[in-house]
CSV table of C-alpha atoms and ligand atoms in Angstrom, one decimal:
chain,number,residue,atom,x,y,z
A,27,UNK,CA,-23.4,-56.0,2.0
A,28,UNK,CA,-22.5,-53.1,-0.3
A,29,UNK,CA,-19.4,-51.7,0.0
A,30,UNK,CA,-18.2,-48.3,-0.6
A,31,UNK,CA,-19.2,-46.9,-4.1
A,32,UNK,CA,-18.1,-43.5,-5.1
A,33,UNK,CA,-18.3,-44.6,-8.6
A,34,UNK,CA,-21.8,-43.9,-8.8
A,35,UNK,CA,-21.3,-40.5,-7.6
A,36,UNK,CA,-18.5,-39.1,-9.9
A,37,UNK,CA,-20.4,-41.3,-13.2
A,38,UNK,CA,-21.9,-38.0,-15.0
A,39,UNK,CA,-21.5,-34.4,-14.4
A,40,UNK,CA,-24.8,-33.8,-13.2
A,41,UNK,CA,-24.3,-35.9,-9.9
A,42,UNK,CA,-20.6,-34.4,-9.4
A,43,UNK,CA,-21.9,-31.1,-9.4
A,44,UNK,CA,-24.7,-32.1,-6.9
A,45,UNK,CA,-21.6,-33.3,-4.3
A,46,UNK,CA,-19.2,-30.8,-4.7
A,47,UNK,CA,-18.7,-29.1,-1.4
A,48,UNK,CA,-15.7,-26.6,-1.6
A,49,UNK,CA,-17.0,-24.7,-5.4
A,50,UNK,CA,-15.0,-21.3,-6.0
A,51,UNK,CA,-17.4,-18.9,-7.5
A,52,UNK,CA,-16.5,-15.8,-9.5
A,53,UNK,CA,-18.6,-13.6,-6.8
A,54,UNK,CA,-15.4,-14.5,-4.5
A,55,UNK,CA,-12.8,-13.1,-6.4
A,56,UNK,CA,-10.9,-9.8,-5.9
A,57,UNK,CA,-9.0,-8.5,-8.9
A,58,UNK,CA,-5.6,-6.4,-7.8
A,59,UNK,CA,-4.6,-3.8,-10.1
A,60,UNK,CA,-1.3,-1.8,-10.0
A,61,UNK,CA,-1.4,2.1,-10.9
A,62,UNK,CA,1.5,3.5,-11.7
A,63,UNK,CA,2.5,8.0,-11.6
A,64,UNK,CA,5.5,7.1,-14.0
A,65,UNK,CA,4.4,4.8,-17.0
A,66,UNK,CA,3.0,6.8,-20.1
A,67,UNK,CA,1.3,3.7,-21.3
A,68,UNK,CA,0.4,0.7,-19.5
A,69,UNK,CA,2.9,-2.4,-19.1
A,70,UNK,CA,2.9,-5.8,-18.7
A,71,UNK,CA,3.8,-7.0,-15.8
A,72,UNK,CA,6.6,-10.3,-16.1
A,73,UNK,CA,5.4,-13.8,-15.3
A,74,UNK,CA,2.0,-12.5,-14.7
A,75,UNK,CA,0.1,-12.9,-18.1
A,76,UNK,CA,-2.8,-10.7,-19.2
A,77,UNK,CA,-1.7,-8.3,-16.0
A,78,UNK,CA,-0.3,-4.7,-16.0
A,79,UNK,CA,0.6,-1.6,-14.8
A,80,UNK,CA,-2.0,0.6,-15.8
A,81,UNK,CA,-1.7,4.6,-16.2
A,82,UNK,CA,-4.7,6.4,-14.3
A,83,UNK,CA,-6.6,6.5,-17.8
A,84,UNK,CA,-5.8,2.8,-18.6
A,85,UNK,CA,-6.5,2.1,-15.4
A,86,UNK,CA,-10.5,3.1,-15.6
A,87,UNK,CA,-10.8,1.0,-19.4
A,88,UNK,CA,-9.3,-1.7,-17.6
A,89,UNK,CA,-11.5,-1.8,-15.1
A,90,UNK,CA,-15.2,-1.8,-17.4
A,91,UNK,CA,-13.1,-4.3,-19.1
A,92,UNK,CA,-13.1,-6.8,-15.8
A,93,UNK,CA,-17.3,-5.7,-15.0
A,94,UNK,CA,-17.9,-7.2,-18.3
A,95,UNK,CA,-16.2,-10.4,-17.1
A,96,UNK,CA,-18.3,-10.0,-13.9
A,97,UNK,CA,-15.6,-8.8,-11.7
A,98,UNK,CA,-16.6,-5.9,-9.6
A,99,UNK,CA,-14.1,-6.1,-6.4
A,100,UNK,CA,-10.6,-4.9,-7.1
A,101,UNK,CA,-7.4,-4.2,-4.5
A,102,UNK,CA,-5.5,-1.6,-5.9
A,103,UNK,CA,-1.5,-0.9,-5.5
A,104,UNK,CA,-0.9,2.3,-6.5
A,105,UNK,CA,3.3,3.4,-7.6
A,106,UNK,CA,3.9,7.1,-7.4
A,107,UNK,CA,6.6,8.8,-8.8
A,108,UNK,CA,8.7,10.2,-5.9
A,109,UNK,CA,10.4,8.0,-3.3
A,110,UNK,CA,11.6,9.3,-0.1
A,111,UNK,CA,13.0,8.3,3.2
A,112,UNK,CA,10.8,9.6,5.8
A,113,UNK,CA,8.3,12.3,3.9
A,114,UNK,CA,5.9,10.4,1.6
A,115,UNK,CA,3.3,11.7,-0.4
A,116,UNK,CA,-0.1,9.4,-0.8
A,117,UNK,CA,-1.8,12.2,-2.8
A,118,UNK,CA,-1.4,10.3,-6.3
A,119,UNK,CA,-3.2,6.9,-4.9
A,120,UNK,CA,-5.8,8.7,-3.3
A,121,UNK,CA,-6.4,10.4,-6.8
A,122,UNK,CA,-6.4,7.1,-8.4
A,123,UNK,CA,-9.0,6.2,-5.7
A,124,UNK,CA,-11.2,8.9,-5.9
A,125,UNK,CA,-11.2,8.5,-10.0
A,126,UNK,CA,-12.4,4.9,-9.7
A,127,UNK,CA,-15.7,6.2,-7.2
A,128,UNK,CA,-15.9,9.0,-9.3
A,129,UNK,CA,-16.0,6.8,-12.3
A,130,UNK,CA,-17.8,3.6,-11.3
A,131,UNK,CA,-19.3,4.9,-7.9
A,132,UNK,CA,-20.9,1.7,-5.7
A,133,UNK,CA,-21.1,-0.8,-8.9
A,134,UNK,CA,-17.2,-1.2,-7.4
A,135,UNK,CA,-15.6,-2.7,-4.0
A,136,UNK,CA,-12.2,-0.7,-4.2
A,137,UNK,CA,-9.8,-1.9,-1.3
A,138,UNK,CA,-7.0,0.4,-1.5
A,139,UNK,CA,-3.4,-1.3,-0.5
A,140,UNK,CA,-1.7,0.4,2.5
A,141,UNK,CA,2.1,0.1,2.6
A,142,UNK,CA,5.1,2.5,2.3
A,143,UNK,CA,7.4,0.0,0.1
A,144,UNK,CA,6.5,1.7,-3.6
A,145,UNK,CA,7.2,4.9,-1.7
A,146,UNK,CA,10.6,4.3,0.4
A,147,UNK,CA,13.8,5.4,-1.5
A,148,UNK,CA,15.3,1.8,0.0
A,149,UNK,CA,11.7,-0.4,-0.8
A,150,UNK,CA,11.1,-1.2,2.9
A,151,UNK,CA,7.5,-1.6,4.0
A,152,UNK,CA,8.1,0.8,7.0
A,153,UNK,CA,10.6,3.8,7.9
A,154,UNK,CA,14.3,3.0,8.7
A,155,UNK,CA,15.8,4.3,11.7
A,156,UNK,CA,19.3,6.3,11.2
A,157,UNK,CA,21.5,3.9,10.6
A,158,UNK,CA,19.2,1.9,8.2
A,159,UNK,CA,19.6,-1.4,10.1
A,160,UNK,CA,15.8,-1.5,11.5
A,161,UNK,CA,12.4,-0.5,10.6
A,162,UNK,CA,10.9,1.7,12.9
A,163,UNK,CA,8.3,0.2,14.4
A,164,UNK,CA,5.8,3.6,15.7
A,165,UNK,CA,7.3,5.8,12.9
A,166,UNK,CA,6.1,3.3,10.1
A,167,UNK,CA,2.4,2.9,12.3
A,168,UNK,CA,1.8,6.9,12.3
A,169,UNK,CA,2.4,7.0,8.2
A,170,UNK,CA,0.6,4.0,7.7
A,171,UNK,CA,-2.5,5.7,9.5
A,172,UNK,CA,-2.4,8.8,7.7
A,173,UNK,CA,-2.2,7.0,4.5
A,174,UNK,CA,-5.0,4.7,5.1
A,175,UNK,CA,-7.3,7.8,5.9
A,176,UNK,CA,-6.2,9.5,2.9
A,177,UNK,CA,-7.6,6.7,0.8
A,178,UNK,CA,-10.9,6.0,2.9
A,179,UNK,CA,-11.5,10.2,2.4
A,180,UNK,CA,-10.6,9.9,-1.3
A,181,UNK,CA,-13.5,6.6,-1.3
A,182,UNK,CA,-11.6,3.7,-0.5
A,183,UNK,CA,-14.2,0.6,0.3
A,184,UNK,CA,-11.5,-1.1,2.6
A,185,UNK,CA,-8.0,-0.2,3.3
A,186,UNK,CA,-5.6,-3.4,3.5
A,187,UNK,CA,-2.4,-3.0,5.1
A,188,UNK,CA,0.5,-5.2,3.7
A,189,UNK,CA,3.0,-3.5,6.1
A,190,UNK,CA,3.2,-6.4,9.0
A,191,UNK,CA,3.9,-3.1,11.7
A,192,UNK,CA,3.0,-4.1,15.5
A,193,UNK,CA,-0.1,-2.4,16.3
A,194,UNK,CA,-1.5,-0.6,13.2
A,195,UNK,CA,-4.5,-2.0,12.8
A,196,UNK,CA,-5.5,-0.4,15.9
A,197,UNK,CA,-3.9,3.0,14.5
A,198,UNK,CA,-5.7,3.0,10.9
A,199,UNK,CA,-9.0,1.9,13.2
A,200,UNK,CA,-8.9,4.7,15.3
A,201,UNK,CA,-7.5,6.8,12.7
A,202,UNK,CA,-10.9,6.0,10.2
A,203,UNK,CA,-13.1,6.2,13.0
A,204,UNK,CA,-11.9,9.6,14.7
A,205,UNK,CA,-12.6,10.9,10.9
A,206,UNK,CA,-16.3,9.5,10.1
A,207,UNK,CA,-14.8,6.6,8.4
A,208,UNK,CA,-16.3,3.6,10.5
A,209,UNK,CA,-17.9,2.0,7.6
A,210,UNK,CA,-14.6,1.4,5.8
A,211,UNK,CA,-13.2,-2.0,6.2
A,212,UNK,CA,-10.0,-3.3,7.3
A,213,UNK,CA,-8.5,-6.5,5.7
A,214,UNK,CA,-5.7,-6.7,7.2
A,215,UNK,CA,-3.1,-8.9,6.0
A,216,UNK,CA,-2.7,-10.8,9.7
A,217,UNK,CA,-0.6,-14.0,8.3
A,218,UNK,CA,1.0,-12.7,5.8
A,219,UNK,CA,4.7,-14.4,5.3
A,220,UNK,CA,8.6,-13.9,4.7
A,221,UNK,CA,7.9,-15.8,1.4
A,222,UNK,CA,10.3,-16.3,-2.0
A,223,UNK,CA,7.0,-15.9,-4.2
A,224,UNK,CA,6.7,-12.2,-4.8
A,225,UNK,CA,9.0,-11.8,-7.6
A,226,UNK,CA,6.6,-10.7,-10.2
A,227,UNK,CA,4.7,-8.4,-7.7
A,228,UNK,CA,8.0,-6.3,-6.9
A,229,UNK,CA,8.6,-5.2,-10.2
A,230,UNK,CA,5.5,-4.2,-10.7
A,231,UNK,CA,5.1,-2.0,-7.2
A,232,UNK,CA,8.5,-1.2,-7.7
A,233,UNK,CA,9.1,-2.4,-4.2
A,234,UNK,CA,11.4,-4.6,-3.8
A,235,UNK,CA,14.6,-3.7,-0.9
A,236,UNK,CA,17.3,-2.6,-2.8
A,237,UNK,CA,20.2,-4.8,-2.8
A,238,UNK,CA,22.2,-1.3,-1.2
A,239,UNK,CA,20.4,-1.1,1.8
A,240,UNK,CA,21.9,-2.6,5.0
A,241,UNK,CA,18.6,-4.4,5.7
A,242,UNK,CA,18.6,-6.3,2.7
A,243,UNK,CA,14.9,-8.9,3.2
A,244,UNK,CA,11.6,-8.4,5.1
A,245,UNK,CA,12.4,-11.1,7.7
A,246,UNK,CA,12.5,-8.4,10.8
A,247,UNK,CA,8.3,-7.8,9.7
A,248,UNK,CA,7.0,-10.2,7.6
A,249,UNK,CA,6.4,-14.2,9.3
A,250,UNK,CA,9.1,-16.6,8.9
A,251,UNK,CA,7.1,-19.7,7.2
A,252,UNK,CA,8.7,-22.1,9.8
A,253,UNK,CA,7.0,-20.3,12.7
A,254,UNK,CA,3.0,-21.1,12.2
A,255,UNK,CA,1.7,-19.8,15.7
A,256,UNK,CA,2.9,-16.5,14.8
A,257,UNK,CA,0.4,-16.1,12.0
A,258,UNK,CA,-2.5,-17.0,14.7
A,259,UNK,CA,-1.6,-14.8,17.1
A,260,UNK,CA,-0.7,-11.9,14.7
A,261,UNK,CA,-4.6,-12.3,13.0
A,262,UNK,CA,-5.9,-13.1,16.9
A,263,UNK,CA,-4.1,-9.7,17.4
A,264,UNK,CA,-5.7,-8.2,14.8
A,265,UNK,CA,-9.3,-9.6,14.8
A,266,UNK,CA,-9.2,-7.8,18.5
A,267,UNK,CA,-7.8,-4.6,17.0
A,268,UNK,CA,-10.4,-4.2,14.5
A,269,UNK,CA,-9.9,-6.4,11.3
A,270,UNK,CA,-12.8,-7.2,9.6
A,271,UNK,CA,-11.6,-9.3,7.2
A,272,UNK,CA,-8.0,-11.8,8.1
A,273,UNK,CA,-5.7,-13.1,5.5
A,274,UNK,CA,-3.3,-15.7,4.3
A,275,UNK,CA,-0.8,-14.8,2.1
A,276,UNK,CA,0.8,-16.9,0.0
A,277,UNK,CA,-1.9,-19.3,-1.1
A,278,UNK,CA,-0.7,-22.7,-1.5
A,279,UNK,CA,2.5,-23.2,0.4
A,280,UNK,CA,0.3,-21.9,3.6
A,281,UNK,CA,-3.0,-24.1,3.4
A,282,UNK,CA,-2.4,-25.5,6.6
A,283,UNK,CA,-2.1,-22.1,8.5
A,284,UNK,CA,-5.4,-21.0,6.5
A,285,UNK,CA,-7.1,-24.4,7.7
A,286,UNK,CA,-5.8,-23.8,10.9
A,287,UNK,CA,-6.8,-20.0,11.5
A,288,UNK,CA,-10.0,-20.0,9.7
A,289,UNK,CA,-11.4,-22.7,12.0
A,290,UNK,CA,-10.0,-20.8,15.0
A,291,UNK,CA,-10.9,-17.6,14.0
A,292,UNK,CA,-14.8,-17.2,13.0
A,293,UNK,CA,-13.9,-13.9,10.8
A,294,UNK,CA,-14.0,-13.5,6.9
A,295,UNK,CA,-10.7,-15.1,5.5
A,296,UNK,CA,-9.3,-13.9,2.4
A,297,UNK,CA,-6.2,-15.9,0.8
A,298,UNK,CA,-4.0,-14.2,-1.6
A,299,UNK,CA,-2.7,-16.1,-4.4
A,300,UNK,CA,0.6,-14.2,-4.8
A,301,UNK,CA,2.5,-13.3,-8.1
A,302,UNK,CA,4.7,-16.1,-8.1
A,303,UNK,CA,2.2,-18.5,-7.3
A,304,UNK,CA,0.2,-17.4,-10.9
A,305,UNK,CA,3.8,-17.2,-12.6
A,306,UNK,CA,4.5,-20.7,-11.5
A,307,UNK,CA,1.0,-21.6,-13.2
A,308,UNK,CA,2.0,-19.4,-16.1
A,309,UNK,CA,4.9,-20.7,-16.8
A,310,UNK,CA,3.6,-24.4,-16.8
A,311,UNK,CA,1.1,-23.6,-19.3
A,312,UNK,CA,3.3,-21.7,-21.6
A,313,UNK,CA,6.0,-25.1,-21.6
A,314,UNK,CA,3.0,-27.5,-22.4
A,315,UNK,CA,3.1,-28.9,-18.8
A,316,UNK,CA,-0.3,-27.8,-17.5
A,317,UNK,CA,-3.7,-25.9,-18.2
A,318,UNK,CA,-3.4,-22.4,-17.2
A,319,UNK,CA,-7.0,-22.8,-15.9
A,320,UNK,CA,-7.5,-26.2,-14.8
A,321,UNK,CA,-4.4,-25.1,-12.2
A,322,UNK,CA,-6.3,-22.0,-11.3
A,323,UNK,CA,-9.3,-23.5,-10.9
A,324,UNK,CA,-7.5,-26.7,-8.8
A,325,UNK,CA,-5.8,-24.2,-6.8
A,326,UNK,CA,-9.2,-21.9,-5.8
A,327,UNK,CA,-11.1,-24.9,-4.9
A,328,UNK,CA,-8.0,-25.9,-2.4
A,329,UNK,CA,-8.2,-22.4,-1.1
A,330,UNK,CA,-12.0,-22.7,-0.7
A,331,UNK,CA,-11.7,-26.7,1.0
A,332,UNK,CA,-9.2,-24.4,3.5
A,333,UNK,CA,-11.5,-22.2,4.4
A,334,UNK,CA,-10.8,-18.7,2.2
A,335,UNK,CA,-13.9,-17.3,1.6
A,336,UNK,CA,-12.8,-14.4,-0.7
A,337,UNK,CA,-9.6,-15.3,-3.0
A,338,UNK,CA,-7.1,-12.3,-3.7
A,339,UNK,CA,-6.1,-13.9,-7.4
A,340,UNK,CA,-4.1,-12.3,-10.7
A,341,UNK,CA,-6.5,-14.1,-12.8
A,342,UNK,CA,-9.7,-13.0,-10.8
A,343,UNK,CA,-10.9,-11.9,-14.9
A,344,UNK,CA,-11.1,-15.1,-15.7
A,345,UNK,CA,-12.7,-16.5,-13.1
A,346,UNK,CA,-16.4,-16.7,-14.5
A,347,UNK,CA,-14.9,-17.8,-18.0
A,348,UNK,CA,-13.1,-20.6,-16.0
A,349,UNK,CA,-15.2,-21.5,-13.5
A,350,UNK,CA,-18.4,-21.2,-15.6
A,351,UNK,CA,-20.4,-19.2,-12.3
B,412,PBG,C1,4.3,-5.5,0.2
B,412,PBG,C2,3.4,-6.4,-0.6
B,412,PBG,C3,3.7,-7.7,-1.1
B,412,PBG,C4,2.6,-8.1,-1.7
B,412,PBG,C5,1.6,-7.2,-1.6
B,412,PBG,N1,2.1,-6.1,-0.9
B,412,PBG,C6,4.9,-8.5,-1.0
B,412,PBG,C7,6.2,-8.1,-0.5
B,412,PBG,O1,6.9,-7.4,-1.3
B,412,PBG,O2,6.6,-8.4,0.6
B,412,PBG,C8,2.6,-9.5,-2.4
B,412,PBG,C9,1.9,-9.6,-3.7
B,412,PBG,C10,2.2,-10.6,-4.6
B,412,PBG,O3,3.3,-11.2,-4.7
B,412,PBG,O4,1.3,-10.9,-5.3
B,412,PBG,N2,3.7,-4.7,1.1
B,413,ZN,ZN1,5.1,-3.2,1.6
């Protein structure tokens, strides 16, 4: 009797691509972009190679740059200028927003990032109460909402909020749908967690918590990576409040949860790849200790086996170069 013979089936490339199951395609990918009110020319962003912080002109070349390499789906951070404790002004990402439409109309997906931390004097994702010692909870959700509506009016696809507040999915739902605005998406970021691999990402949104504040980490909002169930029954939460897409952020270190959740939860996941995750890969390839895109490509296919079916990823570009679809 014959035994077990996978040799047959890995012996050219023609039959390996006829077995492959889990097989990232660049349809998937979703390309974030960072928008700043302060740079007068754009700037690379440390660790993160071939990404920057745009101006709102570079921004739009950068963008018929990534259609040419097939990528139409972006999630856009926008940095303004002015910080503030408590009154926030959203008006220059909605502006960045409504140039995109303007520019590139339905040949884009824009989801437009929903968070206060580029906007908070102290970097927090949400509004401190008095003595600075705790985010405020309904104070955060209200600003969250407003903002979110802002973007859908200035043409926002989907609205995804980072924040990790109790509750505002519901909020920016009602909010969107009180307005006209029920055909704008929520992907909400429903496992998102208290992770170490942001670094790059916090320069570039100029959003990390300042080392003065008395809350000095995100561990009061975002999910401590020892406590799993958390992240299903924050994206059960949301699912019921009106998500229409769930995430998993970071990529790798969370594979499990994404396995988990996506088989529990029959909603689109998304899985971002985070900053320090692409770094990390960045890094390797610039000592001579890996291939930038064989690790990319490794790492997608992971996220695919989990059960992402849309990857949030710093090297979306190259995605059709890399991946050859
Ligand atoms: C904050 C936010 C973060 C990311 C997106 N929005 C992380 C954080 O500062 O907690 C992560 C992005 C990345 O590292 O790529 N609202
Ligand atoms: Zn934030």
């Amino acid at each position: 009797m014959a035994g077990l013979n996978h040799r047959r089936t890995r012996l050219t490339p023609a039959i390996r691509e006829l077995t492959q199951v889990a097989r990232p395609a660049s349809r998937q990918f979703i390309q974030p972009l960072f928008v700043s009110e302060s740079a007068t020319a754009r700037e690379p962003v440390p660790g993160l190679d071939g990404v920057w912080r745009d101006t709102p002109d570079s921004l739009l070349q950068q963008i018929t740059a990534d259609m040419e390499q097939g990528i139409n789906k972006f999630l856009l951070f926008g940095v303004p200028a002015t910080r503030s404790d408590r009154h926030f002004d959203h008006a220059f990402t909605a502006a960045q927003i409504a140039a995109v439409k303007a520019e590139f109309g339905a040949s884009v997906w824009l989801a437009a990032d929903v968070c206060l931390c580029s906007s908070t004097s102290h970097g927090h994702c949400g509004i401190l109460n008095s003595s600075g010692d705790q985010v405020e909870n309904a104070a955060s959700v209200a600003e969250l909402s407003a903002a979110a509506l802002l973007y859908a009016q200035a043409g926002a696809d989907c609205v995804a909020p980072s924040d990790m507040m109790d509750g505002r999915v519901a909020a920016i739902r009602q909010a969107l749908d009180a307005d006209g605005y029920d055909a704008v998406v929520i992907m909400s970021y429903s496992a998102k967690f208290h992770s170490g691999f942001y670094g790059p990402f916090r320069v570039a949104a100029e959003s990390a918590p300042g080392a003065g504040n008395r809350l000095t980490d995100r561990a009061t909002y975002q999910i401590d990576p020892a406590r799993p169930d958390d992240a299903l029954q924050s994206s059960q939460r949301d699912a019921a409040e009106g998500a229409d897409i769930l995430m998993v952020k970071p990529g790798l270190p969370y594979l499990d949860v994404l396995t988990r959740l996506s088989d529990a939860i029959p909603l689109p996941w998304a899985v971002y790849q985070t900053s320090g995750e692409a770094a990390g890969f960045n890094l390797l390839a610039r000592a001579g200790l890996g291939d930038r895109a064989r690790l990319n490509v490794e790492a997608w296919t992971a996220c695919v086996r989990a059960g992402a079916r849309m990857i949030i990823s710093y090297d979306a570009r190259q995605a059709r170069d890399w991946l050859g679809s």
